[in-house]
XYZ file of C-alpha atoms in Angstrom:
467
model
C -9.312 -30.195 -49.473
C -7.890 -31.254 -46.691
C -6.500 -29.422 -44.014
C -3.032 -27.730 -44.475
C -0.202 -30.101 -42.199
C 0.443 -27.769 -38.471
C 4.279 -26.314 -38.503
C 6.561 -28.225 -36.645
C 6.675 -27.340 -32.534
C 9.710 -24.872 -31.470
C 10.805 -26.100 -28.677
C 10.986 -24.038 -25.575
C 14.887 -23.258 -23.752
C 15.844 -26.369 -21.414
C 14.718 -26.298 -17.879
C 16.776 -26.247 -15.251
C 14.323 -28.135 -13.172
C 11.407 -30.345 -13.239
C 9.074 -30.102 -10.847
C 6.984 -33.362 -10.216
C 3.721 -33.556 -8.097
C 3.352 -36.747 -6.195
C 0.659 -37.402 -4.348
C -0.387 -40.137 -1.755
C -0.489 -43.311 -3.996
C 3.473 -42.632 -4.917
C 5.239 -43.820 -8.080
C 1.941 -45.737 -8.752
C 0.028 -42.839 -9.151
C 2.441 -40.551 -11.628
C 2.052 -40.566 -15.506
C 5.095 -41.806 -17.851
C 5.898 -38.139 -18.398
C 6.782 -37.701 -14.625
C 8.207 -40.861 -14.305
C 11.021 -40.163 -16.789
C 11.692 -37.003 -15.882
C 12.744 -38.740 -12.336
C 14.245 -41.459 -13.906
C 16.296 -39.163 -15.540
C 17.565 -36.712 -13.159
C 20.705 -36.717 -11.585
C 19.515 -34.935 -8.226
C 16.142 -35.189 -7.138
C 15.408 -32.889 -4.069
C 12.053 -33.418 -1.501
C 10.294 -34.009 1.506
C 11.479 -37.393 3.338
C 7.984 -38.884 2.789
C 8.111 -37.594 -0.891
C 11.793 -39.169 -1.238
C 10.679 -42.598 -0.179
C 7.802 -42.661 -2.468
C 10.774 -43.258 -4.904
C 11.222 -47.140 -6.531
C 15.140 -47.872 -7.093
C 14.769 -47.048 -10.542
C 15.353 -43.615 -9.868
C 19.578 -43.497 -9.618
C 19.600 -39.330 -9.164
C 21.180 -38.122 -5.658
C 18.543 -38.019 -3.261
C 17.985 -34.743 -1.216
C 16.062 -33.507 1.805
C 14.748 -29.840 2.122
C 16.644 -28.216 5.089
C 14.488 -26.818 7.388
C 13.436 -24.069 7.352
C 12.812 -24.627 3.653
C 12.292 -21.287 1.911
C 15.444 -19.739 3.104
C 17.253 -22.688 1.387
C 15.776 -22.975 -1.547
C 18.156 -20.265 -3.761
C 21.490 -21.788 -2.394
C 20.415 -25.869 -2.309
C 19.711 -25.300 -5.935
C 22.684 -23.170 -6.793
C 24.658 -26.090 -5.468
C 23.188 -28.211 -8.497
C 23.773 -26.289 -11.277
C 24.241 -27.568 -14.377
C 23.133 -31.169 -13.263
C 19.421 -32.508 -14.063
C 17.747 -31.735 -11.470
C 14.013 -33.023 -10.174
C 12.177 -31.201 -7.341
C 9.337 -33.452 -5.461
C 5.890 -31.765 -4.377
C 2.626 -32.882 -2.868
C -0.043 -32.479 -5.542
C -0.285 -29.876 -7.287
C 3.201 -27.732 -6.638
C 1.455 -24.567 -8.071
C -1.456 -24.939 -5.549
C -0.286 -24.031 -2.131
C 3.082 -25.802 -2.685
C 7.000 -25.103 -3.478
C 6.009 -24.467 -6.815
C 5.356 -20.860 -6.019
C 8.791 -20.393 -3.885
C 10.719 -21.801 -6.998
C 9.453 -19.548 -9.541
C 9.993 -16.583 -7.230
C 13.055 -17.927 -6.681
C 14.119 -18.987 -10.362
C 11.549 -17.640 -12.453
C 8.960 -19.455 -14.522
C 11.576 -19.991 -17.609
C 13.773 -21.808 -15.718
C 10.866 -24.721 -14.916
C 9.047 -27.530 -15.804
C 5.840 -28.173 -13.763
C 4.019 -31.626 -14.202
C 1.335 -31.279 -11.862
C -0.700 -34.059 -9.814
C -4.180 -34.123 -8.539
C -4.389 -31.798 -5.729
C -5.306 -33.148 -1.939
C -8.664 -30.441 -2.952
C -9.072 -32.156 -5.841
C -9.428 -35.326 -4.276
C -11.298 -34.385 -1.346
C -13.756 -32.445 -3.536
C -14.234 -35.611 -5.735
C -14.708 -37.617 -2.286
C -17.482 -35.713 -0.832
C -19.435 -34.359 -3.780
C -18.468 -30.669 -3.780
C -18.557 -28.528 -6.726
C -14.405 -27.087 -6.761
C -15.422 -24.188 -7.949
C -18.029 -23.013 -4.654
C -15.466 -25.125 -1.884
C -13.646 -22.241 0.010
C -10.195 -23.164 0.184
C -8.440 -22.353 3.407
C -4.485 -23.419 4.224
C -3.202 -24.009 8.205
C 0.330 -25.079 6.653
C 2.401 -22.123 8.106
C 0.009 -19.846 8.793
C -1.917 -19.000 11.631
C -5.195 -21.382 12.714
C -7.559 -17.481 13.147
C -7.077 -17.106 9.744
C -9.739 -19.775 9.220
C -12.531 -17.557 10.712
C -12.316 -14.866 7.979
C -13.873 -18.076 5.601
C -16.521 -19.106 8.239
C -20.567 -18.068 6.923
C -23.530 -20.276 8.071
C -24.108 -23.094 4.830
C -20.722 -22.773 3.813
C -18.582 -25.427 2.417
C -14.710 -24.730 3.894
C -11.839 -27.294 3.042
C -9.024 -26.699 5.148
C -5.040 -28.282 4.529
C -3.874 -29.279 7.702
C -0.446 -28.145 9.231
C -0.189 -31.939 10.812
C -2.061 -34.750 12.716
C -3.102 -32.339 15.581
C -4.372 -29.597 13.097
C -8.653 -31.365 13.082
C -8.719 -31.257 17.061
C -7.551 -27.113 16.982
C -9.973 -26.418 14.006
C -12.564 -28.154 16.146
C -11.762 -25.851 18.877
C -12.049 -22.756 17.304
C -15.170 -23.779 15.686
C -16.548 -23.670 18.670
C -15.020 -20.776 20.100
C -16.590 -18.841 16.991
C -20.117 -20.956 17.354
C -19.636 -22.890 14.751
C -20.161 -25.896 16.726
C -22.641 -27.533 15.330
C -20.791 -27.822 11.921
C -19.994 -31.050 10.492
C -16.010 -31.805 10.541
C -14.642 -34.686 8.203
C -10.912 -35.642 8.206
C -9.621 -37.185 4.914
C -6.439 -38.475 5.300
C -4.127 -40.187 3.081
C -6.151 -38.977 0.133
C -5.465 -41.128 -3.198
C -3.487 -43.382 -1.453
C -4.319 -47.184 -0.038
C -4.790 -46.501 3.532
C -7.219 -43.303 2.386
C -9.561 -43.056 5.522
C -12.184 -40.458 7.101
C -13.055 -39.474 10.229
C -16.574 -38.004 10.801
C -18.362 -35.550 13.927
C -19.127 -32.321 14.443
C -16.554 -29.174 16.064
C -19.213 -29.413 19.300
C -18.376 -33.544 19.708
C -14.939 -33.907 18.183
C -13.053 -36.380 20.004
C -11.010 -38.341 17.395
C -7.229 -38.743 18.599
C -4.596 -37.014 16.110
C -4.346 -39.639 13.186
C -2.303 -39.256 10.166
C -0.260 -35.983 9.687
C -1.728 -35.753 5.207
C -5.292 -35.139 5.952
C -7.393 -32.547 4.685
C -10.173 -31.242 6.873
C -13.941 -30.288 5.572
C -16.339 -28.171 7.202
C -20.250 -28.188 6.610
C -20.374 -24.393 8.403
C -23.468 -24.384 10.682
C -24.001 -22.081 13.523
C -25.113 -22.351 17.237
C -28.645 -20.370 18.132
C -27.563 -16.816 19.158
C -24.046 -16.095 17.303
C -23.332 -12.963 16.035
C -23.706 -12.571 12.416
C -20.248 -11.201 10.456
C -21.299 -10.301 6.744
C -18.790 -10.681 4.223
C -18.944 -7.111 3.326
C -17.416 -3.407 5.456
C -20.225 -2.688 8.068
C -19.737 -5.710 10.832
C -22.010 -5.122 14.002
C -19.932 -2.887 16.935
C -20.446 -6.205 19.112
C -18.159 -8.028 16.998
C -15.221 -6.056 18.602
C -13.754 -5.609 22.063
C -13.377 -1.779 22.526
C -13.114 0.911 25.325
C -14.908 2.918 23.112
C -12.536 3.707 20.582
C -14.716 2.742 18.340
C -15.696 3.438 14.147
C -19.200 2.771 14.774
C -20.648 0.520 12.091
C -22.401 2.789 9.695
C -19.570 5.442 9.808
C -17.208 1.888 9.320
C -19.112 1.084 6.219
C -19.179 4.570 4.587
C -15.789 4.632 5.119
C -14.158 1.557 3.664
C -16.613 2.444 0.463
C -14.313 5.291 -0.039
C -10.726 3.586 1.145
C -12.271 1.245 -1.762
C -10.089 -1.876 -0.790
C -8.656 -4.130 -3.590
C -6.988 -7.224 -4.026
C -3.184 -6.961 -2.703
C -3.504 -3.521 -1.329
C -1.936 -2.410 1.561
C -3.816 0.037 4.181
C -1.939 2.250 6.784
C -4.707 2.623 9.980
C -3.211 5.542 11.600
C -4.800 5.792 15.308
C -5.961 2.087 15.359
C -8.746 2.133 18.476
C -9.671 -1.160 18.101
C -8.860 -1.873 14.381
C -12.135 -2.193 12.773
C -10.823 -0.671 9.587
C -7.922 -2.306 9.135
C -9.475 -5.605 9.976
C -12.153 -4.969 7.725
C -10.134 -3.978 5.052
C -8.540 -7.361 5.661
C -11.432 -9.402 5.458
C -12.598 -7.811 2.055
C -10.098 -10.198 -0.008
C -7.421 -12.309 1.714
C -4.376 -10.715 0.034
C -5.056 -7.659 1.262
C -2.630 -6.059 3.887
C -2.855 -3.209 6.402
C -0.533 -1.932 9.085
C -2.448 -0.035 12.065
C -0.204 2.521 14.505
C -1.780 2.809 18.485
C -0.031 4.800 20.716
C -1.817 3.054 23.672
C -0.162 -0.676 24.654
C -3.335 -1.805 26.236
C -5.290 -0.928 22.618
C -2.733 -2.263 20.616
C -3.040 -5.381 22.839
C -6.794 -5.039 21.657
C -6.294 -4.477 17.801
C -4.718 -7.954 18.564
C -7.182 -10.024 19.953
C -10.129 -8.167 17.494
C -8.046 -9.274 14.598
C -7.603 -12.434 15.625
C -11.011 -12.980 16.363
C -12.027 -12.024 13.130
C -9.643 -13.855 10.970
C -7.302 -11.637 10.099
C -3.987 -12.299 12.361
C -1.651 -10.911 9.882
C -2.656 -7.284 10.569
C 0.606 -5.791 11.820
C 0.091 -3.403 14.718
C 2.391 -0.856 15.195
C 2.608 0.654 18.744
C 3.984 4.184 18.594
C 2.826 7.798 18.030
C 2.591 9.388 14.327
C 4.030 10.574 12.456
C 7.038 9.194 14.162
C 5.831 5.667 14.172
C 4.976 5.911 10.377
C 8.930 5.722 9.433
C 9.931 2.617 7.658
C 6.784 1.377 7.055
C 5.699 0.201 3.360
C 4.679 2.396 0.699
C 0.610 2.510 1.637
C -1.934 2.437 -1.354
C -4.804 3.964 1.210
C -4.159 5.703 4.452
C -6.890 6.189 7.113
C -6.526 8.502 9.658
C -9.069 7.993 12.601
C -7.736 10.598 15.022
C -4.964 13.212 16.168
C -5.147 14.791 13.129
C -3.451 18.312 14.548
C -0.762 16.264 15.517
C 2.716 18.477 13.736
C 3.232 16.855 10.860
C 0.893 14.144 10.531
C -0.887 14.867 7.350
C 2.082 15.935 5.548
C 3.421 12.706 6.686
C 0.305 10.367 5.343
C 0.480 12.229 1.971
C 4.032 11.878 0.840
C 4.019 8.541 2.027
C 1.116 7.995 -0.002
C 1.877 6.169 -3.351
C 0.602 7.946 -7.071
C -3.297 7.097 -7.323
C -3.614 6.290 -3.491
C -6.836 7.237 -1.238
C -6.072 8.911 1.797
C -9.204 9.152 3.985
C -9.273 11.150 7.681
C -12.438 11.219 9.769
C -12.546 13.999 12.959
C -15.541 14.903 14.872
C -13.998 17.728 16.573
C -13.862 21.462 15.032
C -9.993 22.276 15.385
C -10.011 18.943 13.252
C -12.871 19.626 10.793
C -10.980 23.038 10.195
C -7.765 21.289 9.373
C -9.705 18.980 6.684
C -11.196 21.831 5.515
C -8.034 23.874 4.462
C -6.660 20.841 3.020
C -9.621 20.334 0.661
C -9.486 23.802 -0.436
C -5.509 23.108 -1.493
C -5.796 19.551 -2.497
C -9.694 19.100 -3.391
C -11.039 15.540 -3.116
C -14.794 14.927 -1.479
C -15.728 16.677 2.143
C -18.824 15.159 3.504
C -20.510 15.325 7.125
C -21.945 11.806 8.207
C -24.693 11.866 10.195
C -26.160 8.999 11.832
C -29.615 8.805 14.488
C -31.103 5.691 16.046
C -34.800 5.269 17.028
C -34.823 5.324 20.906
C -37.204 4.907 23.711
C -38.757 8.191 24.657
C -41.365 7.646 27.281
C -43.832 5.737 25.524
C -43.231 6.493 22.515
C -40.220 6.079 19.793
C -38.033 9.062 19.072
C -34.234 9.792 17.251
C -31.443 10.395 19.250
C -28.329 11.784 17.109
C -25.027 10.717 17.447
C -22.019 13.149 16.629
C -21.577 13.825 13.090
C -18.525 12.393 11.438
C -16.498 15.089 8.572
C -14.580 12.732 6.303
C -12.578 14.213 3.808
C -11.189 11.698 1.144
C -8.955 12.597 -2.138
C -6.917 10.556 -4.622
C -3.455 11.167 -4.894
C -2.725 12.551 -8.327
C -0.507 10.304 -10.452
C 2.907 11.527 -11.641
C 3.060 13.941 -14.603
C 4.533 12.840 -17.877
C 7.789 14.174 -18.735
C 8.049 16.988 -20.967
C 9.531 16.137 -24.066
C 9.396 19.855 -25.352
C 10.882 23.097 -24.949
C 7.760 25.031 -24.880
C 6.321 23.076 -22.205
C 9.675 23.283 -20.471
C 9.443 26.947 -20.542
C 5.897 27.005 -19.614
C 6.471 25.340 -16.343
C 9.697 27.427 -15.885
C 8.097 30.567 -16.087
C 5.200 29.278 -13.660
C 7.752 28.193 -11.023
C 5.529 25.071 -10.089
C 3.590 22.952 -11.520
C -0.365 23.595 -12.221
C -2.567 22.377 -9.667
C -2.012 21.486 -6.022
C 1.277 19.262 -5.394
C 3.602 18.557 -2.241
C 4.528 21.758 -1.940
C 1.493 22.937 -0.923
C 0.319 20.644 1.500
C 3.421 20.929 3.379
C 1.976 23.440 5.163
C -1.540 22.601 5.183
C -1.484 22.492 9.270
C -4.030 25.005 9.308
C -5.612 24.862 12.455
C -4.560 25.843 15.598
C -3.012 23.123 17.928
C -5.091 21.819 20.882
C -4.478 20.147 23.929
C -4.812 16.736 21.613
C -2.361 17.535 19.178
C -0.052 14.907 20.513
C -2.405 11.963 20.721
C -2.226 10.056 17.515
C -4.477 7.405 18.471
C -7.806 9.295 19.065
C -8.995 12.842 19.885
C -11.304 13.147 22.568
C -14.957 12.172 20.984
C -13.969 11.158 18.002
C -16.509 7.948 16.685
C -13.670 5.679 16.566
C-alpha cells in the first residue's frame, strides 16, 4: 500500500523582510532562492561592500546602513514599510551578524533568513578544524581583552576581526598574556577569488595590515613560565594585582560554588578589592554579567586592569559606598558581599534588591560581622559555614601548618513569591496571622544586629577581612 499523499503546506504570514547572507564570492556565490528574493525587492539595504556585490539585475533602491548602525535600524526600516524590502549580511546573519538586531528589533515573524556559509565555516573547512571544538571569539565591537577569557594551552581559537589592523593587536596581546609562541593564521577574503593567508606566530608577527574581511586562527601555545588560569572558580592569587584586598583562592573557589553562576546571570560584587569574584563569575560562561561597587578610586582603578587582564572587560565597576552606590543598578540574580557588612542598611539593601530564587552570599572574618550573619541566619535560615584554610610552611627544618583566618560565609536563597490565594479560608488564615508564615522582608529589615564598629562605613573591606 503505498504511502498516504502529505497535506498540502500552509503557508506562513508574508515577511516584511528578507534577509540574505552574502559572503565573499558575491552574487556568484548565492543560491536561486536568494537571488530572487533580491531580484525582487524594491529596497535592498547593506554594507557598501555588500551593496556592490550587487549585478544590475537587482532594480530595488539601494541603501547604506547609517552609522552607527543599531540605533538606526527601527526607523531606516520604518521608512520602508509596506515596500519589499531585502536586508544584506555577511554570512550567516544569525551568527554574529544583523540578523540578531533585526529580530530584536522586528521579531522573528516579521523575517525571512536565507543564510550563507559563515566566514567560521569557511575558515574551519580551510584549516581542518572540527566546528564543533573551534572556540569562537568576535573583536567586531567589542573589546580586544575579551579574547583572553578563550586562551588555554592546545586550544584552537578563531577570532572575527574588527578590520585590517585587528591580526597585529591580537598578536600583541598574545604575547602580553604568553601566548607567544602560538601559531597566528590570517584568512582573508574567505570564499572569495583573492582568498589568501598569512602565516607566523604572536612572538614573530610582522605582516603589514592586509585586507579588512579576514578571520584570524590561533594554535594556543604558551611561553615556559606563564601562569596557568583554569577554566573553572579557584584562579591562583598571582593572577591578580592586589594591595591585599584579596579573596584568597580556596576561599574564591568555595565561594563561587555557592553564588553557583549560570548562563546570563548577573552578579552584584559589593566591596570589589580587586574583583576576583566578579571576574570569575565572568569567566564561568561569557554571557554572564556582574557589576562590582569599590569605594576606593585607586581599587576600582585595579578591578579594571584585573578584569581586563583576565578577559572579562565588560565587568562594570561601580565606584561609590553601599548601600548608596547600589541605587539604580539592575535587578541582581546573586549578590556577594565581601566586606562592610555593619554598614546601616547594607544587608537590607542586598536582599530586597535581590530577585525571587536569587543567592545572596556575604563572607566576614571579623566577630561584629560573624554576629550580624549569625542573626540573619536565625531569621532567614540558609547555610552558615566557617572556612578554614592552613598551608604547609617552613618551620626550622622541618614542615609545619600555619593557619590563615577563618572565613564565616553565610549563603541563602531568596524564597520565590507565594501563589495567590484563590480562597477565603486561606485569606482568613493569613489575616488572622498578620504576616505571612516563614521569614519575609519584614523581618530582615531589621536584621542589623550587631553593634556598629569603627568600620561600619567602609563598604569596600573591613579591616582583615580575606578579600
Amino acid at each position: 500500500m503505498s504511502p498516504a499523499p502529505l497535506p498540502p503546506a500552509v503557508p506562513g504570514p508574508p515577511s516584511a523582510v528578507t534577509v540574505v547572507g552574502i559572503g565573499a564570492d558575491g552574487w556568484a556565490g548565492l543560491p536561486e532562492t536568494a537571488r530572487a528574493a533580491l531580484r525582487d525587492a524594491e529596497a535592498i539595504v547593506g554594507g557598501e561592500r555588500q551593496l556592490g556585490l550587487l549585478p544590475p539585475e537587482c532594480a530595488g533602491r539601494r541603501i547604506p546602513w547609517p552609522s552607527p548602525l543599531r540605533p538606526a535600524v527601527r526607523g531606516l526600516l520604518a521608512g520602508l514599510s509596506g515596500s519589499r524590502t531585502a536586508v544584506l549580511a555577511s554570512g550567516d546573519p544569525m551568527f554574529y551578524g544583523i540578523g540578531r538586531a533585526l529580530t530584536e528589533e522586528l521579531g522573528s515573524a516579521s523575517l525571512r533568513v536565507l543564510p550563507h556559509p559563515s566566514s567560521v565555516s569557511y575558515a574551519c573547512a580551510r584549516l581542518g578544524w572540527p566546528v564543533e571544538d573551534t572556540e569562537v571569539v568576535t573583536l567586531v565591537g567589542r573589546p580586544t581583552a575579551r579574547l583572553a577569557a578563550a586562551l588555554h594551552d592546545g586550544r584552537r581559537v578563531l577570532v572575527l576581526s574588527a578590520d585590517a589592523s585587528t591580526p597585529a593587536t591580537v598578536a600583541s596581546l598574545l604575547r602580553d598574556r604568553g601566548f607567544g609562541p602560538s601559531r597566528v593564521r590570517v584568512l582573508e577574503q574567505l570564499g572569495g577569488t583573492a582568498e589568501e593567508c598569512l602565516d607566523g606566530t604572536a612572538d614573530t608577527w610582522t605582516h603589514p595590515p592586509g585586507d579588512p574581511l579576514n578571520v584570524i586562527a590561533v594554535d594556543c601555545r604558551t611561553a615556559p613560565g606563564t601562569l596557568r588560569l583554569g577554566a573553572v572558580p579557584g584562579l591562583p592569587d598571582e593572577a591578580y594585582e592586589s594591595d591585599g584586598q584579596l579573596t584568597k583562592r580556596h576561599v574564591r573557589a568555595a565561594t563561587l560554588g555557592v553564588l553557583a553562576p549560570a548562563p546570563g546571570e548577573l552578579l552584584w560584587d559589593v566591596g570589589g578589592g580587586s574583583g576576583s569574584i566578579a571576574a570569575e563569575w565572568m569567566r564561568t560562561h561569557p554571557s554572564c554579567r556582574a557589576v562590582t561597587v569599590e569605594r576606593d578610586p585607586l581599587r576600582a582603578e585595579r578591578i579594571v586592569r584585573n578584569a581586563d587582564r583576565l578577559g572579562v572587560p565588560g565587568l562594570r565597576v561601580v565606584t561609590g559606598r553601599a548601600p548608596d552606590a547600589l541605587a539604580g543598578l539592575p535587578v541582581p540574580d546573586a549578590v556577594f558581599i565581601g566586606g562592610g557588612l555593619t554598614a546601616p542598611g547594607l544587608l537590607e539593601a542586598c536582599w530586597d534588591a535581590l530577585r525571587p530564587g536569587g543567592r545572596l552570599v556575604a563572607n566576614t572574618v571579623t566577630l561584629e560581622s560573624e554576629a550580624l550573619l549569625g542573626a540573619w541566619h536565625r531569621r532567614l535560615g540558609g547555610d552558615l559555614v566557617r572556612l578554614a584554610v592552613a598551608h604547609a610552611v617552613p618551620v626550622g627544618g622541618f614542615t609545619g601548618w600555619r593557619q590563615a583566618m577563618p572565613v564565616t560565609q553565610w549563603s541563602v536563597r531568596k524564597p520565590d513569591p507565594e501563589p495567590d490565594v484563590r480562597h477565603a479560608g486561606a485569606a482568613e488564615s493569613a489575616d488572622a496571622s498578620g504576616t505571612p508564615d516563614g521569614p519575609g522582608l519584614s523581618q530582615a529589615s531589621d536584621a542589623s544586629g550587631a553593634p556598629e564598629t569603627s568600620n561600619a562605613t567602609d563598604t569596600s573591606h573591613a579591616p582583615g577581612d580575606d578579600r
